[in-house]
Amino acid sequence: MTLSPSWDVAARPVSDPVAATLLREYMTDVADRYYRLHEGRDATSEEIERALREMPSDDLAPPDGVLLVARHGGDVAGCAGLRRRAGHLDRTAELKRVFLRPGKRGLGGGAALLAAVERAADALGVVRIVLDTRRDLVEARALYARHGYRDVPAFSEGPYAEVWMAKDLI
């Protein structure tokens, strides 16, 4: 019997080279998908750099956030971030930057990342996780729904916020 490689998820600083590489891959992936859908082309390197500047991940760090890096069988495979929403007395955090490298998709990494996010939320004292995403990111939306996230009214604005979801942890 051959056992499949296991998933290991751990917090890493956003500035860590592995984390920074994953965040760039995430941004490239979602930007390419956006530009392919709307303009029939991949994002340019200038567009990726602008997106990284305009949507930094610096807030995915203690004390109010975390960036989690997943490894599969020892290989760097993906990431997910969580940040406490400013001014929310109801102990709400926002899920951000969920990404798996294409070769690691479909192997249970999304579930491993979301389980680790919930453990991190508990450590932050968070009782509700919210997220926004795009309609075209159907795989991500299906993953969230499978793990208990439900559609909620809009709670954020922005050109890429088209679907809003939440999960109560208690």
Tab-separated table of N, CA and C in Angstrom:
chain	number	residue	atom	x	y	z
A	1	MET	N	0.840	-1.183	0.000
A	1	MET	CA	0.000	0.000	0.000
A	1	MET	C	0.884	1.244	0.000
A	2	THR	N	0.641	2.153	-0.921
A	2	THR	CA	1.392	3.400	-1.006
A	2	THR	C	0.586	4.512	-0.362
A	3	LEU	N	1.195	5.180	0.588
A	3	LEU	CA	0.533	6.297	1.236
A	3	LEU	C	0.798	7.566	0.451
A	4	SER	N	-0.240	8.402	0.322
A	4	SER	CA	-0.042	9.673	-0.373
A	4	SER	C	0.715	10.627	0.545
A	5	PRO	N	1.447	11.557	-0.038
A	5	PRO	CA	2.188	12.513	0.786
A	5	PRO	C	1.238	13.304	1.682
A	6	SER	N	1.728	13.684	2.832
A	6	SER	CA	0.895	14.423	3.770
A	6	SER	C	1.054	15.927	3.563
A	7	TRP	N	0.091	16.644	4.131
A	7	TRP	CA	0.098	18.105	4.109
A	7	TRP	C	0.605	18.622	5.440
A	8	ASP	N	1.435	19.647	5.381
A	8	ASP	CA	1.933	20.332	6.565
A	8	ASP	C	1.711	21.821	6.324
A	9	VAL	N	1.081	22.490	7.271
A	9	VAL	CA	0.796	23.918	7.124
A	9	VAL	C	1.353	24.641	8.341
A	10	ALA	N	2.122	25.704	8.096
A	10	ALA	CA	2.733	26.460	9.183
A	10	ALA	C	2.765	27.943	8.838
A	11	ALA	N	2.736	28.770	9.866
A	11	ALA	CA	2.823	30.218	9.685
A	11	ALA	C	4.220	30.601	9.225
A	12	ARG	N	4.261	31.559	8.318
A	12	ARG	CA	5.536	32.109	7.825
A	12	ARG	C	5.390	33.616	7.718
A	13	PRO	N	6.449	34.367	7.933
A	13	PRO	CA	6.385	35.812	7.719
A	13	PRO	C	6.154	36.123	6.235
A	14	VAL	N	5.411	37.166	5.965
A	14	VAL	CA	5.159	37.585	4.585
A	14	VAL	C	6.462	37.876	3.864
A	15	SER	N	7.460	38.350	4.596
A	15	SER	CA	8.758	38.689	4.001
A	15	SER	C	9.635	37.475	3.719
A	16	ASP	N	9.274	36.304	4.236
A	16	ASP	CA	10.023	35.080	3.982
A	16	ASP	C	10.078	34.833	2.473
A	17	PRO	N	11.219	34.491	1.915
A	17	PRO	CA	11.307	34.300	0.462
A	17	PRO	C	10.298	33.291	-0.096
A	18	VAL	N	10.053	32.204	0.617
A	18	VAL	CA	9.071	31.215	0.152
A	18	VAL	C	7.682	31.840	0.124
A	19	ALA	N	7.324	32.551	1.198
A	19	ALA	CA	6.014	33.195	1.267
A	19	ALA	C	5.876	34.253	0.179
A	20	ALA	N	6.905	35.065	0.002
A	20	ALA	CA	6.856	36.120	-1.021
A	20	ALA	C	6.677	35.523	-2.417
A	21	THR	N	7.338	34.412	-2.679
A	21	THR	CA	7.187	33.743	-3.975
A	21	THR	C	5.762	33.246	-4.162
A	22	LEU	N	5.194	32.628	-3.136
A	22	LEU	CA	3.811	32.145	-3.229
A	22	LEU	C	2.831	33.290	-3.429
A	23	LEU	N	3.027	34.405	-2.728
A	23	LEU	CA	2.124	35.547	-2.891
A	23	LEU	C	2.209	36.122	-4.297
A	24	ARG	N	3.401	36.140	-4.879
A	24	ARG	CA	3.552	36.597	-6.267
A	24	ARG	C	2.871	35.615	-7.219
A	25	GLU	N	3.025	34.312	-6.975
A	25	GLU	CA	2.358	33.312	-7.816
A	25	GLU	C	0.842	33.435	-7.711
A	26	TYR	N	0.354	33.668	-6.491
A	26	TYR	CA	-1.085	33.884	-6.298
A	26	TYR	C	-1.552	35.058	-7.149
A	27	MET	N	-0.880	36.202	-7.014
A	27	MET	CA	-1.297	37.402	-7.735
A	27	MET	C	-1.221	37.186	-9.242
A	28	THR	N	-0.195	36.503	-9.707
A	28	THR	CA	-0.073	36.215	-11.133
A	28	THR	C	-1.220	35.332	-11.601
A	29	ASP	N	-1.548	34.320	-10.820
A	29	ASP	CA	-2.622	33.399	-11.171
A	29	ASP	C	-3.965	34.119	-11.289
A	30	VAL	N	-4.336	34.888	-10.264
A	30	VAL	CA	-5.644	35.548	-10.305
A	30	VAL	C	-5.680	36.677	-11.327
A	31	ALA	N	-4.562	37.365	-11.515
A	31	ALA	CA	-4.518	38.427	-12.522
A	31	ALA	C	-4.605	37.840	-13.936
A	32	ASP	N	-3.859	36.770	-14.181
A	32	ASP	CA	-3.941	36.128	-15.500
A	32	ASP	C	-5.369	35.682	-15.796
A	33	ARG	N	-6.016	35.072	-14.828
A	33	ARG	CA	-7.396	34.613	-15.038
A	33	ARG	C	-8.320	35.791	-15.327
A	34	TYR	N	-8.134	36.887	-14.623
A	34	TYR	CA	-8.950	38.076	-14.837
A	34	TYR	C	-8.740	38.626	-16.247
A	35	TYR	N	-7.493	38.823	-16.638
A	35	TYR	CA	-7.211	39.405	-17.950
A	35	TYR	C	-7.588	38.463	-19.095
A	36	ARG	N	-7.449	37.155	-18.891
A	36	ARG	CA	-7.894	36.213	-19.924
A	36	ARG	C	-9.399	36.311	-20.133
A	37	LEU	N	-10.139	36.410	-19.046
A	37	LEU	CA	-11.594	36.496	-19.122
A	37	LEU	C	-12.050	37.800	-19.762
A	38	HIS	N	-11.426	38.912	-19.382
A	38	HIS	CA	-11.905	40.224	-19.808
A	38	HIS	C	-11.206	40.784	-21.037
A	39	GLU	N	-9.965	40.358	-21.294
A	39	GLU	CA	-9.225	40.940	-22.413
A	39	GLU	C	-8.556	39.902	-23.309
A	40	GLY	N	-8.722	38.620	-22.989
A	40	GLY	CA	-8.165	37.570	-23.832
A	40	GLY	C	-6.656	37.477	-23.812
A	41	ARG	N	-6.028	37.868	-22.708
A	41	ARG	CA	-4.565	37.849	-22.606
A	41	ARG	C	-4.146	37.649	-21.169
A	42	ASP	N	-2.868	37.317	-20.967
A	42	ASP	CA	-2.307	37.234	-19.623
A	42	ASP	C	-1.981	38.635	-19.109
A	43	ALA	N	-1.854	38.763	-17.816
A	43	ALA	CA	-1.432	40.022	-17.208
A	43	ALA	C	0.024	40.294	-17.575
A	44	THR	N	0.360	41.549	-17.699
A	44	THR	CA	1.749	41.925	-17.951
A	44	THR	C	2.506	41.959	-16.627
A	45	SER	N	3.819	41.946	-16.694
A	45	SER	CA	4.615	42.030	-15.462
A	45	SER	C	4.354	43.357	-14.754
A	46	GLU	N	4.114	44.430	-15.511
A	46	GLU	CA	3.803	45.720	-14.898
A	46	GLU	C	2.482	45.661	-14.137
A	47	GLU	N	1.494	44.969	-14.689
A	47	GLU	CA	0.204	44.828	-14.014
A	47	GLU	C	0.334	44.000	-12.736
A	48	ILE	N	1.166	42.978	-12.776
A	48	ILE	CA	1.399	42.166	-11.575
A	48	ILE	C	2.067	43.016	-10.503
A	49	GLU	N	3.094	43.763	-10.875
A	49	GLU	CA	3.795	44.617	-9.908
A	49	GLU	C	2.849	45.655	-9.315
A	50	ARG	N	2.012	46.257	-10.146
A	50	ARG	CA	1.053	47.248	-9.648
A	50	ARG	C	0.073	46.596	-8.666
A	51	ALA	N	-0.420	45.421	-8.996
A	51	ALA	CA	-1.356	44.723	-8.109
A	51	ALA	C	-0.700	44.395	-6.767
A	52	LEU	N	0.547	43.962	-6.787
A	52	LEU	CA	1.256	43.660	-5.536
A	52	LEU	C	1.422	44.918	-4.682
A	53	ARG	N	1.649	46.062	-5.337
A	53	ARG	CA	1.772	47.332	-4.598
A	53	ARG	C	0.414	47.793	-4.063
A	54	GLU	N	-0.624	47.686	-4.892
A	54	GLU	CA	-1.944	48.193	-4.522
A	54	GLU	C	-2.665	47.294	-3.524
A	55	MET	N	-2.322	46.018	-3.507
A	55	MET	CA	-2.964	45.060	-2.603
A	55	MET	C	-1.894	44.299	-1.817
A	56	PRO	N	-1.169	45.004	-0.948
A	56	PRO	CA	-0.090	44.336	-0.207
A	56	PRO	C	-0.647	43.313	0.787
A	57	SER	N	0.209	42.434	1.201
A	57	SER	CA	-0.156	41.376	2.151
A	57	SER	C	0.476	41.593	3.514
A	58	ASP	N	0.989	42.790	3.750
A	58	ASP	CA	1.688	43.082	5.005
A	58	ASP	C	0.833	42.863	6.240
A	59	ASP	N	-0.496	42.969	6.110
A	59	ASP	CA	-1.373	42.817	7.271
A	59	ASP	C	-1.634	41.352	7.621
A	60	LEU	N	-1.042	40.436	6.878
A	60	LEU	CA	-1.157	39.008	7.191
A	60	LEU	C	-0.016	38.618	8.129
A	61	ALA	N	0.081	39.366	9.219
A	61	ALA	CA	1.178	39.197	10.177
A	61	ALA	C	0.659	39.475	11.582
A	62	PRO	N	1.314	38.872	12.581
A	62	PRO	CA	0.922	39.140	13.964
A	62	PRO	C	1.008	40.638	14.264
A	63	PRO	N	0.209	41.158	15.164
A	63	PRO	CA	-0.638	40.403	16.083
A	63	PRO	C	-2.050	40.123	15.549
A	64	ASP	N	-2.427	40.725	14.433
A	64	ASP	CA	-3.809	40.614	13.960
A	64	ASP	C	-3.970	39.793	12.692
A	65	GLY	N	-2.942	39.093	12.290
A	65	GLY	CA	-3.045	38.295	11.080
A	65	GLY	C	-2.006	37.203	11.045
A	66	VAL	N	-2.101	36.401	9.983
A	66	VAL	CA	-1.167	35.294	9.808
A	66	VAL	C	-1.151	34.899	8.338
A	67	LEU	N	0.005	34.499	7.858
A	67	LEU	CA	0.130	33.889	6.542
A	67	LEU	C	0.563	32.444	6.765
A	68	LEU	N	-0.208	31.539	6.214
A	68	LEU	CA	0.075	30.109	6.351
A	68	LEU	C	0.621	29.573	5.036
A	69	VAL	N	1.671	28.788	5.127
A	69	VAL	CA	2.289	28.166	3.948
A	69	VAL	C	2.111	26.656	4.061
A	70	ALA	N	1.599	26.070	2.985
A	70	ALA	CA	1.357	24.624	2.945
A	70	ALA	C	2.473	23.935	2.172
A	71	ARG	N	2.856	22.784	2.696
A	71	ARG	CA	3.795	21.898	2.006
A	71	ARG	C	3.110	20.555	1.823
A	72	HIS	N	3.392	19.940	0.692
A	72	HIS	CA	2.817	18.627	0.393
A	72	HIS	C	3.975	17.693	0.101
A	73	GLY	N	4.152	16.701	0.963
A	73	GLY	CA	5.284	15.802	0.795
A	73	GLY	C	6.610	16.529	0.809
A	74	GLY	N	6.679	17.636	1.558
A	74	GLY	CA	7.897	18.424	1.646
A	74	GLY	C	8.009	19.535	0.625
A	75	ASP	N	7.202	19.492	-0.440
A	75	ASP	CA	7.253	20.525	-1.485
A	75	ASP	C	6.368	21.708	-1.111
A	76	VAL	N	6.854	22.910	-1.324
A	76	VAL	CA	6.037	24.103	-1.124
A	76	VAL	C	4.863	24.024	-2.085
A	77	ALA	N	3.632	24.180	-1.555
A	77	ALA	CA	2.450	23.916	-2.368
A	77	ALA	C	1.445	25.060	-2.429
A	78	GLY	N	1.368	25.903	-1.400
A	78	GLY	CA	0.351	26.944	-1.422
A	78	GLY	C	0.347	27.782	-0.166
A	79	CYS	N	-0.661	28.670	-0.082
A	79	CYS	CA	-0.741	29.573	1.057
A	79	CYS	C	-2.184	30.017	1.283
A	80	ALA	N	-2.397	30.600	2.451
A	80	ALA	CA	-3.656	31.248	2.796
A	80	ALA	C	-3.359	32.249	3.900
A	81	GLY	N	-4.078	33.360	3.874
A	81	GLY	CA	-3.877	34.381	4.883
A	81	GLY	C	-5.154	34.682	5.634
A	82	LEU	N	-4.981	35.217	6.815
A	82	LEU	CA	-6.108	35.609	7.659
A	82	LEU	C	-5.727	36.917	8.323
A	83	ARG	N	-6.670	37.866	8.326
A	83	ARG	CA	-6.419	39.135	9.011
A	83	ARG	C	-7.682	39.570	9.749
A	84	ARG	N	-7.473	40.037	10.965
A	84	ARG	CA	-8.584	40.559	11.751
A	84	ARG	C	-9.098	41.817	11.043
A	85	ARG	N	-10.412	41.941	10.974
A	85	ARG	CA	-11.007	43.130	10.362
A	85	ARG	C	-10.967	44.269	11.363
A	86	ALA	N	-10.396	45.365	10.950
A	86	ALA	CA	-10.243	46.535	11.814
A	86	ALA	C	-11.603	47.043	12.267
A	87	GLY	N	-11.690	47.336	13.555
A	87	GLY	CA	-12.899	47.937	14.089
A	87	GLY	C	-14.043	46.974	14.323
A	88	HIS	N	-13.796	45.693	14.194
A	88	HIS	CA	-14.870	44.721	14.372
A	88	HIS	C	-14.821	44.144	15.779
A	89	LEU	N	-15.779	44.571	16.592
A	89	LEU	CA	-15.853	44.080	17.954
A	89	LEU	C	-16.408	42.665	18.007
A	90	ASP	N	-16.981	42.191	16.886
A	90	ASP	CA	-17.566	40.852	16.870
A	90	ASP	C	-16.537	39.765	16.579
A	91	ARG	N	-15.269	40.127	16.605
A	91	ARG	CA	-14.178	39.161	16.429
A	91	ARG	C	-14.245	38.457	15.082
A	92	THR	N	-14.241	39.267	14.038
A	92	THR	CA	-14.302	38.781	12.663
A	92	THR	C	-12.940	38.934	12.001
A	93	ALA	N	-12.570	37.944	11.198
A	93	ALA	CA	-11.339	38.013	10.404
A	93	ALA	C	-11.692	37.746	8.946
A	94	GLU	N	-10.807	38.149	8.073
A	94	GLU	CA	-11.023	37.983	6.642
A	94	GLU	C	-10.000	37.010	6.061
A	95	LEU	N	-10.493	36.071	5.282
A	95	LEU	CA	-9.649	35.101	4.585
A	95	LEU	C	-9.123	35.749	3.317
A	96	LYS	N	-7.823	35.633	3.080
A	96	LYS	CA	-7.175	36.267	1.931
A	96	LYS	C	-6.138	35.328	1.320
A	97	ARG	N	-5.842	35.527	0.052
A	97	ARG	CA	-4.701	34.922	-0.630
A	97	ARG	C	-4.667	33.393	-0.576
A	98	VAL	N	-5.816	32.756	-0.732
A	98	VAL	CA	-5.839	31.291	-0.768
A	98	VAL	C	-5.341	30.858	-2.142
A	99	PHE	N	-4.290	30.035	-2.136
A	99	PHE	CA	-3.644	29.655	-3.398
A	99	PHE	C	-2.975	28.297	-3.256
A	100	LEU	N	-3.149	27.478	-4.269
A	100	LEU	CA	-2.388	26.234	-4.402
A	100	LEU	C	-1.728	26.237	-5.771
A	101	ARG	N	-0.480	25.830	-5.808
A	101	ARG	CA	0.200	25.713	-7.097
A	101	ARG	C	-0.568	24.719	-7.968
A	102	PRO	N	-0.644	24.977	-9.265
A	102	PRO	CA	-1.461	24.117	-10.144
A	102	PRO	C	-1.189	22.627	-10.002
A	103	GLY	N	0.039	22.210	-9.862
A	103	GLY	CA	0.355	20.794	-9.743
A	103	GLY	C	-0.062	20.169	-8.419
A	104	LYS	N	-0.474	21.003	-7.475
A	104	LYS	CA	-0.876	20.515	-6.147
A	104	LYS	C	-2.386	20.608	-5.924
A	105	ARG	N	-3.107	21.045	-6.929
A	105	ARG	CA	-4.561	21.174	-6.788
A	105	ARG	C	-5.221	19.811	-6.896
A	106	GLY	N	-6.324	19.653	-6.166
A	106	GLY	CA	-7.066	18.400	-6.208
A	106	GLY	C	-6.497	17.315	-5.308
A	107	LEU	N	-5.567	17.663	-4.435
A	107	LEU	CA	-4.912	16.682	-3.564
A	107	LEU	C	-5.243	16.883	-2.091
A	108	GLY	N	-6.218	17.739	-1.797
A	108	GLY	CA	-6.608	17.975	-0.411
A	108	GLY	C	-5.956	19.180	0.235
A	109	GLY	N	-5.197	19.936	-0.518
A	109	GLY	CA	-4.505	21.092	0.046
A	109	GLY	C	-5.438	22.211	0.472
A	110	GLY	N	-6.517	22.412	-0.271
A	110	GLY	CA	-7.475	23.445	0.107
A	110	GLY	C	-8.075	23.142	1.466
A	111	ALA	N	-8.448	21.896	1.679
A	111	ALA	CA	-9.003	21.491	2.977
A	111	ALA	C	-7.971	21.662	4.085
A	112	ALA	N	-6.722	21.291	3.820
A	112	ALA	CA	-5.662	21.434	4.819
A	112	ALA	C	-5.439	22.901	5.170
A	113	LEU	N	-5.437	23.763	4.164
A	113	LEU	CA	-5.258	25.189	4.416
A	113	LEU	C	-6.429	25.763	5.214
A	114	LEU	N	-7.660	25.425	4.822
A	114	LEU	CA	-8.818	25.967	5.539
A	114	LEU	C	-8.876	25.476	6.983
A	115	ALA	N	-8.487	24.229	7.239
A	115	ALA	CA	-8.436	23.733	8.614
A	115	ALA	C	-7.397	24.517	9.418
A	116	ALA	N	-6.250	24.791	8.815
A	116	ALA	CA	-5.205	25.557	9.496
A	116	ALA	C	-5.656	26.999	9.724
A	117	VAL	N	-6.395	27.561	8.776
A	117	VAL	CA	-6.935	28.913	8.942
A	117	VAL	C	-7.864	28.955	10.148
A	118	GLU	N	-8.711	27.945	10.299
A	118	GLU	CA	-9.634	27.922	11.435
A	118	GLU	C	-8.885	27.795	12.764
A	119	ARG	N	-7.807	27.025	12.782
A	119	ARG	CA	-6.994	26.940	14.001
A	119	ARG	C	-6.340	28.291	14.307
A	120	ALA	N	-5.860	28.955	13.267
A	120	ALA	CA	-5.255	30.277	13.446
A	120	ALA	C	-6.300	31.287	13.910
A	121	ALA	N	-7.507	31.195	13.382
A	121	ALA	CA	-8.595	32.092	13.792
A	121	ALA	C	-8.887	31.907	15.269
A	122	ASP	N	-8.928	30.671	15.704
A	122	ASP	CA	-9.175	30.380	17.114
A	122	ASP	C	-8.083	31.009	17.978
A	123	ALA	N	-6.838	30.889	17.537
A	123	ALA	CA	-5.720	31.464	18.294
A	123	ALA	C	-5.812	32.995	18.363
A	124	LEU	N	-6.426	33.612	17.339
A	124	LEU	CA	-6.608	35.069	17.318
A	124	LEU	C	-7.868	35.500	18.060
A	125	GLY	N	-8.655	34.549	18.535
A	125	GLY	CA	-9.901	34.880	19.207
A	125	GLY	C	-11.026	35.227	18.248
A	126	VAL	N	-10.903	34.800	17.021
A	126	VAL	CA	-11.884	35.084	15.973
A	126	VAL	C	-12.997	34.039	16.013
A	127	VAL	N	-14.234	34.490	15.849
A	127	VAL	CA	-15.369	33.560	15.841
A	127	VAL	C	-16.094	33.535	14.491
A	128	ARG	N	-15.691	34.419	13.568
A	128	ARG	CA	-16.320	34.449	12.245
A	128	ARG	C	-15.267	34.803	11.213
A	129	ILE	N	-15.273	34.057	10.108
A	129	ILE	CA	-14.369	34.341	8.992
A	129	ILE	C	-15.220	34.761	7.806
A	130	VAL	N	-14.827	35.855	7.164
A	130	VAL	CA	-15.500	36.340	5.970
A	130	VAL	C	-14.497	36.374	4.818
A	131	LEU	N	-15.013	36.412	3.615
A	131	LEU	CA	-14.162	36.528	2.436
A	131	LEU	C	-14.953	37.165	1.314
A	132	ASP	N	-14.228	37.763	0.380
A	132	ASP	CA	-14.835	38.165	-0.875
A	132	ASP	C	-14.005	37.569	-1.995
A	133	THR	N	-14.645	37.318	-3.109
A	133	THR	CA	-13.961	36.698	-4.237
A	133	THR	C	-14.664	37.099	-5.522
A	134	ARG	N	-14.153	36.622	-6.620
A	134	ARG	CA	-14.746	36.905	-7.930
A	134	ARG	C	-15.633	35.752	-8.355
A	135	ARG	N	-16.608	36.055	-9.200
A	135	ARG	CA	-17.503	35.015	-9.718
A	135	ARG	C	-16.752	33.961	-10.533
A	136	ASP	N	-15.735	34.373	-11.274
A	136	ASP	CA	-15.034	33.431	-12.149
A	136	ASP	C	-14.121	32.463	-11.397
A	137	LEU	N	-13.873	32.686	-10.132
A	137	LEU	CA	-13.016	31.780	-9.354
A	137	LEU	C	-13.891	30.663	-8.779
A	138	VAL	N	-14.459	29.884	-9.676
A	138	VAL	CA	-15.466	28.888	-9.305
A	138	VAL	C	-14.890	27.776	-8.433
A	139	GLU	N	-13.641	27.392	-8.653
A	139	GLU	CA	-13.045	26.341	-7.836
A	139	GLU	C	-12.928	26.802	-6.390
A	140	ALA	N	-12.505	28.037	-6.202
A	140	ALA	CA	-12.373	28.581	-4.849
A	140	ALA	C	-13.741	28.662	-4.182
A	141	ARG	N	-14.728	29.146	-4.898
A	141	ARG	CA	-16.066	29.253	-4.316
A	141	ARG	C	-16.606	27.881	-3.922
A	142	ALA	N	-16.365	26.881	-4.752
A	142	ALA	CA	-16.821	25.517	-4.435
A	142	ALA	C	-16.091	24.986	-3.195
A	143	LEU	N	-14.800	25.240	-3.086
A	143	LEU	CA	-14.030	24.821	-1.912
A	143	LEU	C	-14.620	25.446	-0.646
A	144	TYR	N	-14.852	26.749	-0.688
A	144	TYR	CA	-15.388	27.422	0.492
A	144	TYR	C	-16.752	26.847	0.866
A	145	ALA	N	-17.611	26.636	-0.115
A	145	ALA	CA	-18.955	26.093	0.160
A	145	ALA	C	-18.859	24.699	0.782
A	146	ARG	N	-17.954	23.863	0.272
A	146	ARG	CA	-17.779	22.511	0.837
A	146	ARG	C	-17.350	22.553	2.297
A	147	HIS	N	-16.717	23.644	2.691
A	147	HIS	CA	-16.192	23.758	4.050
A	147	HIS	C	-17.020	24.687	4.929
A	148	GLY	N	-18.276	24.868	4.554
A	148	GLY	CA	-19.206	25.560	5.432
A	148	GLY	C	-19.361	27.048	5.244
A	149	TYR	N	-18.718	27.619	4.260
A	149	TYR	CA	-18.893	29.047	3.991
A	149	TYR	C	-20.188	29.231	3.201
A	150	ARG	N	-20.945	30.261	3.560
A	150	ARG	CA	-22.230	30.545	2.923
A	150	ARG	C	-22.239	31.967	2.383
A	151	ASP	N	-23.019	32.176	1.333
A	151	ASP	CA	-23.170	33.518	0.783
A	151	ASP	C	-23.758	34.457	1.827
A	152	VAL	N	-23.227	35.683	1.872
A	152	VAL	CA	-23.717	36.725	2.778
A	152	VAL	C	-23.820	38.027	1.991
A	153	PRO	N	-24.527	39.019	2.538
A	153	PRO	CA	-24.584	40.318	1.865
A	153	PRO	C	-23.185	40.935	1.742
A	154	ALA	N	-23.037	41.791	0.766
A	154	ALA	CA	-21.751	42.457	0.530
A	154	ALA	C	-21.301	43.201	1.779
A	155	PHE	N	-20.014	43.062	2.111
A	155	PHE	CA	-19.442	43.755	3.262
A	155	PHE	C	-18.205	44.554	2.873
A	156	SER	N	-17.832	44.490	1.590
A	156	SER	CA	-16.653	45.206	1.113
A	156	SER	C	-16.924	45.701	-0.301
A	157	GLU	N	-16.071	46.598	-0.739
A	157	GLU	CA	-16.174	47.124	-2.098
A	157	GLU	C	-14.845	46.912	-2.807
A	158	GLY	N	-14.901	46.950	-4.097
A	158	GLY	CA	-13.683	46.842	-4.879
A	158	GLY	C	-13.992	46.204	-6.212
A	159	PRO	N	-13.105	46.391	-7.146
A	159	PRO	CA	-13.368	45.881	-8.497
A	159	PRO	C	-13.389	44.357	-8.595
A	160	TYR	N	-12.844	43.672	-7.599
A	160	TYR	CA	-12.762	42.214	-7.665
A	160	TYR	C	-13.688	41.522	-6.662
A	161	ALA	N	-14.413	42.291	-5.870
A	161	ALA	CA	-15.345	41.724	-4.891
A	161	ALA	C	-16.712	41.571	-5.568
A	162	GLU	N	-17.046	40.321	-5.901
A	162	GLU	CA	-18.315	40.031	-6.569
A	162	GLU	C	-19.172	39.031	-5.795
A	163	VAL	N	-18.533	38.252	-4.934
A	163	VAL	CA	-19.211	37.248	-4.124
A	163	VAL	C	-18.665	37.372	-2.704
A	164	TRP	N	-19.569	37.344	-1.719
A	164	TRP	CA	-19.175	37.471	-0.318
A	164	TRP	C	-19.650	36.236	0.416
A	165	MET	N	-18.796	35.677	1.253
A	165	MET	CA	-19.123	34.449	1.982
A	165	MET	C	-18.635	34.595	3.420
A	166	ALA	N	-19.197	33.770	4.305
A	166	ALA	CA	-18.790	33.802	5.714
A	166	ALA	C	-19.010	32.434	6.331
A	167	LYS	N	-18.273	32.194	7.403
A	167	LYS	CA	-18.441	30.990	8.199
A	167	LYS	C	-18.317	31.364	9.666
A	168	ASP	N	-19.321	30.976	10.447
A	168	ASP	CA	-19.273	31.145	11.888
A	168	ASP	C	-18.556	29.945	12.484
A	169	LEU	N	-17.607	30.197	13.359
A	169	LEU	CA	-16.788	29.115	13.917
A	169	LEU	C	-17.323	28.575	15.229
A	170	ILE	N	-18.322	29.221	15.793
A	170	ILE	CA	-18.906	28.715	17.041
A	170	ILE	C	-20.375	28.405	16.838
